[in-house]
mmCIF file of C-alpha atoms in Angstrom:
data_model
loop_
_atom_site.group_PDB
_atom_site.id
_atom_site.type_symbol
_atom_site.label_atom_id
_atom_site.label_comp_id
_atom_site.label_asym_id
_atom_site.label_seq_id
_atom_site.Cartn_x
_atom_site.Cartn_y
_atom_site.Cartn_z
ATOM 1 C CA MET A 1 25.505 -0.104 7.600
ATOM 2 C CA PHE A 2 21.880 -1.094 8.000
ATOM 3 C CA PHE A 3 18.693 -1.468 5.984
ATOM 4 C CA ILE A 4 15.820 -1.459 8.488
ATOM 5 C CA ASP A 5 12.267 -2.662 7.942
ATOM 6 C CA VAL A 6 9.391 -0.769 9.599
ATOM 7 C CA GLN A 7 6.249 -2.835 10.239
ATOM 8 C CA GLY A 8 7.028 -5.498 12.823
ATOM 9 C CA THR A 9 10.566 -4.175 13.275
ATOM 10 C CA LEU A 10 10.229 -0.514 14.257
ATOM 11 C CA ILE A 11 6.455 -0.400 14.849
ATOM 12 C CA ASP A 12 3.816 -2.974 15.797
ATOM 13 C CA ASP A 13 0.507 -3.631 14.044
ATOM 14 C CA SER A 14 -1.094 -0.798 16.033
ATOM 15 C CA LYS A 15 1.558 1.505 14.545
ATOM 16 C CA LYS A 16 3.268 2.194 17.868
ATOM 17 C CA PRO A 17 7.049 1.937 18.407
ATOM 18 C CA ILE A 18 8.294 -1.476 19.486
ATOM 19 C CA ASP A 19 10.340 -1.346 22.692
ATOM 20 C CA GLY A 20 13.963 -0.546 21.893
ATOM 21 C CA ALA A 21 13.363 0.604 18.316
ATOM 22 C CA VAL A 22 13.492 4.352 18.969
ATOM 23 C CA GLU A 23 16.688 3.901 20.977
ATOM 24 C CA PHE A 24 18.226 1.886 18.147
ATOM 25 C CA ILE A 25 17.603 4.688 15.637
ATOM 26 C CA GLU A 26 18.912 7.237 18.155
ATOM 27 C CA LYS A 27 22.134 5.225 18.453
ATOM 28 C CA LEU A 28 22.543 5.085 14.678
ATOM 29 C CA ASN A 29 22.058 8.842 14.456
ATOM 30 C CA SER A 30 24.348 9.743 17.356
ATOM 31 C CA ASP A 31 27.158 7.472 16.126
ATOM 32 C CA ASN A 32 26.720 8.517 12.467
ATOM 33 C CA ILE A 33 26.190 4.916 11.373
ATOM 34 C CA PRO A 34 24.773 4.855 7.812
ATOM 35 C CA TYR A 35 21.297 3.366 7.467
ATOM 36 C CA VAL A 36 18.182 3.448 5.314
ATOM 37 C CA VAL A 37 14.690 2.690 6.572
ATOM 38 C CA VAL A 38 13.160 0.482 3.884
ATOM 39 C CA THR A 39 9.402 0.094 4.162
ATOM 40 C CA ASN A 40 6.660 -1.329 1.953
ATOM 41 C CA ASN A 41 4.338 1.577 2.805
ATOM 42 C CA THR A 42 1.702 2.097 0.099
ATOM 43 C CA LYS A 43 -1.127 3.585 2.175
ATOM 44 C CA GLN A 44 0.236 7.119 2.611
ATOM 45 C CA GLU A 45 2.358 9.386 0.480
ATOM 46 C CA SER A 46 5.999 8.861 1.358
ATOM 47 C CA ASP A 47 6.516 12.207 3.078
ATOM 48 C CA LYS A 48 3.363 11.745 5.167
ATOM 49 C CA PHE A 49 4.372 8.299 6.406
ATOM 50 C CA LEU A 50 7.870 9.518 7.235
ATOM 51 C CA GLU A 51 6.309 12.450 9.080
ATOM 52 C CA TYR A 52 4.205 9.977 11.077
ATOM 53 C CA LEU A 53 7.230 7.880 12.032
ATOM 54 C CA ASN A 54 9.006 10.970 13.277
ATOM 55 C CA SER A 55 5.903 12.087 15.198
ATOM 56 C CA ILE A 56 5.998 8.912 17.321
ATOM 57 C CA GLY A 57 9.619 9.318 18.344
ATOM 58 C CA PHE A 58 11.848 8.322 15.453
ATOM 59 C CA GLN A 59 14.236 10.872 13.980
ATOM 60 C CA ILE A 60 14.639 9.690 10.399
ATOM 61 C CA SER A 61 15.710 12.149 7.721
ATOM 62 C CA LYS A 62 14.324 12.039 4.193
ATOM 63 C CA HIS A 63 17.583 10.808 2.675
ATOM 64 C CA ARG A 64 17.421 7.789 5.000
ATOM 65 C CA TYR A 65 13.962 6.648 3.901
ATOM 66 C CA LEU A 66 12.706 4.593 0.935
ATOM 67 C CA ASP A 67 9.350 3.066 0.007
ATOM 68 C CA PRO A 68 7.849 1.584 -3.213
ATOM 69 C CA LEU A 69 5.887 4.727 -4.076
ATOM 70 C CA MET A 70 9.189 6.560 -4.526
ATOM 71 C CA ILE A 71 10.272 4.288 -7.389
ATOM 72 C CA LEU A 72 6.900 3.219 -8.837
ATOM 73 C CA ASP A 73 7.213 5.382 -11.947
ATOM 74 C CA GLU A 74 10.545 3.728 -12.778
ATOM 75 C CA VAL A 75 8.906 0.294 -12.845
ATOM 76 C CA VAL A 76 5.563 1.255 -14.383
ATOM 77 C CA SER A 77 6.127 3.252 -17.562
ATOM 78 C CA GLU A 78 2.450 3.806 -18.445
ATOM 79 C CA LYS A 79 -0.450 4.844 -16.231
ATOM 80 C CA SER A 80 -3.080 2.581 -17.775
ATOM 81 C CA CYS A 81 -3.679 -0.115 -15.194
ATOM 82 C CA LEU A 82 -6.108 -2.253 -13.281
ATOM 83 C CA ALA A 83 -5.360 -1.759 -9.602
ATOM 84 C CA PHE A 84 -6.339 -3.656 -6.468
ATOM 85 C CA GLY A 85 -5.679 -2.797 -2.840
ATOM 86 C CA THR A 86 -6.904 -0.613 -0.015
ATOM 87 C CA THR A 87 -8.924 2.515 -0.717
ATOM 88 C CA GLN A 88 -5.930 4.558 0.477
ATOM 89 C CA PHE A 89 -3.657 2.882 -2.074
ATOM 90 C CA LEU A 90 -6.148 3.329 -4.918
ATOM 91 C CA SER A 91 -6.596 7.009 -4.032
ATOM 92 C CA LEU A 92 -2.827 7.514 -4.059
ATOM 93 C CA LEU A 93 -2.641 6.061 -7.559
ATOM 94 C CA GLU A 94 -5.475 8.254 -8.840
ATOM 95 C CA ASN A 95 -3.858 11.338 -7.311
ATOM 96 C CA ARG A 96 -0.711 10.444 -9.249
ATOM 97 C CA GLY A 97 -2.662 10.333 -12.517
ATOM 98 C CA TYR A 98 -3.115 6.577 -12.857
ATOM 99 C CA GLU A 99 -6.168 5.170 -14.640
ATOM 100 C CA ILE A 100 -6.946 2.342 -12.229
ATOM 101 C CA HIS A 101 -9.963 0.756 -13.961
ATOM 102 C CA SER A 102 -8.597 0.299 -17.473
ATOM 103 C CA LYS A 103 -10.368 -2.317 -19.625
ATOM 104 C CA SER A 104 -7.162 -3.069 -21.533
ATOM 105 C CA PRO A 105 -4.522 -2.414 -18.887
ATOM 106 C CA LYS A 106 -0.813 -2.364 -19.531
ATOM 107 C CA TYR A 107 -0.353 -3.354 -15.885
ATOM 108 C CA ILE A 108 -2.237 -5.015 -13.074
ATOM 109 C CA LEU A 109 -1.053 -3.419 -9.827
ATOM 110 C CA LEU A 110 -1.555 -5.271 -6.556
ATOM 111 C CA GLY A 111 -1.316 -3.675 -3.137
ATOM 112 C CA VAL A 112 -1.945 -5.159 0.280
ATOM 113 C CA LYS A 113 -5.569 -5.798 1.329
ATOM 114 C CA HIS A 114 -6.969 -8.211 3.919
ATOM 115 C CA ASP A 115 -10.369 -8.679 2.250
ATOM 116 C CA TYR A 116 -9.588 -9.677 -1.332
ATOM 117 C CA THR A 117 -12.565 -11.540 -2.790
ATOM 118 C CA ALA A 118 -12.835 -14.536 -5.106
ATOM 119 C CA GLU A 119 -14.425 -12.223 -7.679
ATOM 120 C CA GLU A 120 -11.417 -9.919 -7.600
ATOM 121 C CA PHE A 121 -9.059 -12.853 -8.076
ATOM 122 C CA SER A 122 -11.233 -14.071 -10.956
ATOM 123 C CA ASN A 123 -11.085 -10.613 -12.545
ATOM 124 C CA ILE A 124 -7.289 -10.595 -12.306
ATOM 125 C CA ILE A 125 -6.974 -14.118 -13.722
ATOM 126 C CA GLU A 126 -9.351 -13.440 -16.627
ATOM 127 C CA THR A 127 -7.562 -10.186 -17.460
ATOM 128 C CA LEU A 128 -4.141 -11.852 -17.497
ATOM 129 C CA LEU A 129 -5.285 -14.809 -19.591
ATOM 130 C CA SER A 130 -7.103 -12.661 -22.155
ATOM 131 C CA ASN A 131 -4.408 -9.958 -22.416
ATOM 132 C CA PRO A 132 -0.989 -11.522 -23.061
ATOM 133 C CA ASP A 133 0.750 -8.130 -22.935
ATOM 134 C CA THR A 134 -0.624 -7.176 -19.519
ATOM 135 C CA GLN A 135 2.066 -7.296 -16.835
ATOM 136 C CA LEU A 136 1.396 -8.367 -13.257
ATOM 137 C CA ILE A 137 3.079 -6.016 -10.769
ATOM 138 C CA GLY A 138 3.133 -6.323 -6.988
ATOM 139 C CA MET A 139 3.851 -3.228 -4.934
ATOM 140 C CA HIS A 140 5.991 -5.504 -2.755
ATOM 141 C CA GLY A 141 6.589 -9.179 -2.081
ATOM 142 C CA THR A 142 5.436 -9.468 1.527
ATOM 143 C CA SER A 143 4.832 -13.059 2.642
ATOM 144 C CA THR A 144 2.258 -12.305 5.350
ATOM 145 C CA TYR A 145 1.272 -9.289 7.391
ATOM 146 C CA MET A 146 -0.249 -8.719 10.812
ATOM 147 C CA LYS A 147 -3.595 -7.051 11.443
ATOM 148 C CA HIS A 148 -5.263 -7.099 14.867
ATOM 149 C CA GLY A 149 -2.938 -9.867 15.967
ATOM 150 C CA LYS A 150 -3.770 -12.172 13.039
ATOM 151 C CA ARG A 151 -1.665 -13.079 10.008
ATOM 152 C CA TYR A 152 -2.985 -12.592 6.476
ATOM 153 C CA PRO A 153 -1.447 -13.514 3.101
ATOM 154 C CA GLY A 154 0.756 -10.724 1.809
ATOM 155 C CA VAL A 155 1.116 -9.443 -1.732
ATOM 156 C CA GLY A 156 3.977 -11.862 -2.409
ATOM 157 C CA ALA A 157 1.806 -14.833 -1.460
ATOM 158 C CA ILE A 158 -1.016 -13.590 -3.702
ATOM 159 C CA LEU A 159 1.381 -13.052 -6.610
ATOM 160 C CA GLU A 160 2.573 -16.652 -6.291
ATOM 161 C CA MET A 161 -1.023 -17.891 -6.315
ATOM 162 C CA LEU A 162 -1.787 -15.899 -9.472
ATOM 163 C CA LYS A 163 1.381 -17.166 -11.125
ATOM 164 C CA PHE A 164 0.321 -20.744 -10.383
ATOM 165 C CA ALA A 165 -3.186 -20.060 -11.736
ATOM 166 C CA THR A 166 -2.121 -18.346 -14.970
ATOM 167 C CA GLY A 167 1.469 -19.364 -15.666
ATOM 168 C CA ARG A 168 2.319 -15.667 -15.871
ATOM 169 C CA ASP A 169 5.331 -14.279 -14.042
ATOM 170 C CA TYR A 170 5.298 -11.023 -12.117
ATOM 171 C CA ARG A 171 7.492 -8.132 -11.026
ATOM 172 C CA VAL A 172 7.803 -6.478 -7.628
ATOM 173 C CA VAL A 173 8.343 -2.760 -6.966
ATOM 174 C CA GLY A 174 9.391 -2.770 -3.297
ATOM 175 C CA LYS A 175 11.140 -5.362 -1.158
ATOM 176 C CA PRO A 176 12.622 -7.805 -1.988
ATOM 177 C CA SER A 177 13.181 -6.665 -5.589
ATOM 178 C CA ASP A 178 16.698 -6.006 -6.841
ATOM 179 C CA ILE A 179 15.745 -2.539 -8.097
ATOM 180 C CA PHE A 180 14.441 -1.510 -4.662
ATOM 181 C CA TYR A 181 17.478 -2.750 -2.791
ATOM 182 C CA GLN A 182 19.744 -1.143 -5.399
ATOM 183 C CA LYS A 183 18.049 2.216 -4.786
ATOM 184 C CA ALA A 184 18.605 1.755 -1.060
ATOM 185 C CA LEU A 185 22.269 0.927 -1.691
ATOM 186 C CA GLU A 186 22.654 4.156 -3.662
ATOM 187 C CA LYS A 187 21.022 6.119 -0.836
ATOM 188 C CA ILE A 188 23.339 4.678 1.788
ATOM 189 C CA GLY A 189 26.419 5.248 -0.375
ATOM 190 C CA ALA A 190 27.837 1.727 -0.152
ATOM 191 C CA ASP A 191 29.757 -0.050 -2.902
ATOM 192 C CA SER A 192 28.531 -3.557 -2.161
ATOM 193 C CA PHE A 193 25.562 -5.302 -0.572
ATOM 194 C CA ARG A 194 28.060 -7.258 1.516
ATOM 195 C CA GLU A 195 28.540 -4.100 3.589
ATOM 196 C CA ILE A 196 24.854 -4.081 4.545
ATOM 197 C CA THR A 197 22.967 -5.743 7.388
ATOM 198 C CA MET A 198 19.255 -6.106 6.637
ATOM 199 C CA VAL A 199 16.934 -6.242 9.665
ATOM 200 C CA SER A 200 13.322 -7.384 9.286
ATOM 201 C CA ASP A 201 10.511 -9.517 10.694
ATOM 202 C CA ASP A 202 9.765 -11.035 7.242
ATOM 203 C CA PHE A 203 12.186 -13.788 6.295
ATOM 204 C CA LYS A 204 10.734 -14.754 2.933
ATOM 205 C CA GLY A 205 9.450 -11.320 1.899
ATOM 206 C CA ASP A 206 12.525 -9.265 2.896
ATOM 207 C CA LEU A 207 15.484 -11.244 4.150
ATOM 208 C CA GLN A 208 15.689 -14.054 1.620
ATOM 209 C CA GLY A 209 16.127 -11.625 -1.278
ATOM 210 C CA ALA A 210 18.609 -9.594 0.757
ATOM 211 C CA LYS A 211 20.665 -12.711 1.461
ATOM 212 C CA GLU A 212 20.758 -13.612 -2.233
ATOM 213 C CA LEU A 213 22.300 -10.197 -2.913
ATOM 214 C CA GLY A 214 25.006 -10.802 -0.310
ATOM 215 C CA MET A 215 23.647 -8.907 2.676
ATOM 216 C CA LYS A 216 23.903 -10.082 6.259
ATOM 217 C CA ILE A 217 20.397 -10.796 7.522
ATOM 218 C CA VAL A 218 18.888 -10.400 10.982
ATOM 219 C CA LEU A 219 15.399 -11.674 11.794
ATOM 220 C CA VAL A 220 13.452 -10.000 14.591
ATOM 221 C CA LEU A 221 10.684 -11.984 16.279
ATOM 222 C CA SER A 222 8.649 -8.879 17.131
ATOM 223 C CA GLY A 223 6.308 -9.022 14.144
ATOM 224 C CA LYS A 224 4.783 -11.661 11.895
ATOM 225 C CA ILE A 225 7.158 -14.459 12.923
ATOM 226 C CA LYS A 226 6.745 -15.419 16.569
ATOM 227 C CA SER A 227 9.195 -18.313 16.786
ATOM 228 C CA ILE A 228 12.335 -19.273 14.887
ATOM 229 C CA ASP A 229 10.695 -22.692 14.404
ATOM 230 C CA GLU A 230 8.314 -21.054 11.922
ATOM 231 C CA VAL A 231 11.244 -20.411 9.564
ATOM 232 C CA VAL A 232 12.644 -23.248 7.446
ATOM 233 C CA GLU A 233 15.911 -21.508 6.547
ATOM 234 C CA ARG A 234 17.948 -19.798 9.247
ATOM 235 C CA PRO A 235 19.078 -16.140 9.160
ATOM 236 C CA ASP A 236 22.588 -15.099 10.195
ATOM 237 C CA ILE A 237 21.104 -14.262 13.562
ATOM 238 C CA TYR A 238 17.671 -13.842 15.122
ATOM 239 C CA ILE A 239 16.704 -11.668 18.072
ATOM 240 C CA PRO A 240 13.476 -11.081 20.032
ATOM 241 C CA LYS A 241 13.292 -7.424 18.988
ATOM 242 C CA LEU A 242 15.439 -4.593 17.730
ATOM 243 C CA SER A 243 17.877 -3.261 20.321
ATOM 244 C CA THR A 244 21.329 -1.737 20.582
ATOM 245 C CA LYS A 245 22.658 -5.245 21.327
ATOM 246 C CA LEU A 246 22.481 -5.764 17.565
ATOM 247 C CA PHE A 247 25.701 -3.794 17.128
ATOM 248 C CA GLN A 248 27.627 -6.506 18.993
ATOM 249 C CA TYR A 249 25.767 -9.253 17.149
ATOM 250 C CA ASN A 250 26.709 -7.605 13.860
ATOM 251 C CA ILE A 251 30.402 -7.804 14.786
ATOM 252 C CA GLU A 252 29.924 -11.510 15.499
ATOM 253 C CA ILE A 253 28.347 -12.015 12.065
ATOM 254 C CA ASP A 254 31.306 -10.253 10.404
ATOM 255 C CA ASN A 255 33.777 -12.421 12.327
ATOM 256 C CA ARG A 256 31.900 -15.555 11.321
ATOM 257 C CA ARG A 257 31.975 -14.495 7.676
ATOM 258 C CA ARG A 258 35.722 -13.943 7.792
ATOM 259 C CA GLU A 259 36.249 -17.353 9.372
ATOM 260 C CA ASN A 260 34.170 -18.994 6.649
ATOM 261 C CA GLY A 261 36.028 -17.117 3.923
#
């Protein structure tokens, strides 16, 4: 059983399929191997992004797909917020009835954006320090992300900076939060995270949390991490890119686990 990341694992930063990724999904489908595609998409409505993935060659059904927008209302109970992110993300929130410029927000919602400004960070810090009941929420905990071949700090990195600046903790909607992975576990129909192999290009933002829950973790070097030397802690296995060879590697991981008890 597999949880499979999208950006950097199935598609590159130009949103085209990475070599071998379409074939990997085809193999899962043809062999009826349970899987869920777990993405941190927050720029398009869930059904639209899934439609896009299928339009470029993937055949992923709705019950095998999960993103943070699908569980946002379970994490955020009120729609009074101060939101930051891309224009697409902010429009999605407004279309869902969120007040995104609240002066006394219940939540500060952070999405991915490559051009955050010092003034925006100051606004967030001042709001948190002057409103003790305001909760800081990240749409996901991505460490970094790729854009035009360059790496930028992800939402997870920004959340950690804000925590250091204010002393205020935060919650995460998407990966690597427990609630997100639990929803994926329910979708796949497994009893335990130990049955799952998580595949991603983000060690800290995806795989570390998955490992803590008991999943087997596979790092692909087709996205934000270019060399295993960039990672301090080692995954169960790392591969250049997603391919059907992973099925054999997964057996090796299981055998290793049994040997280690």
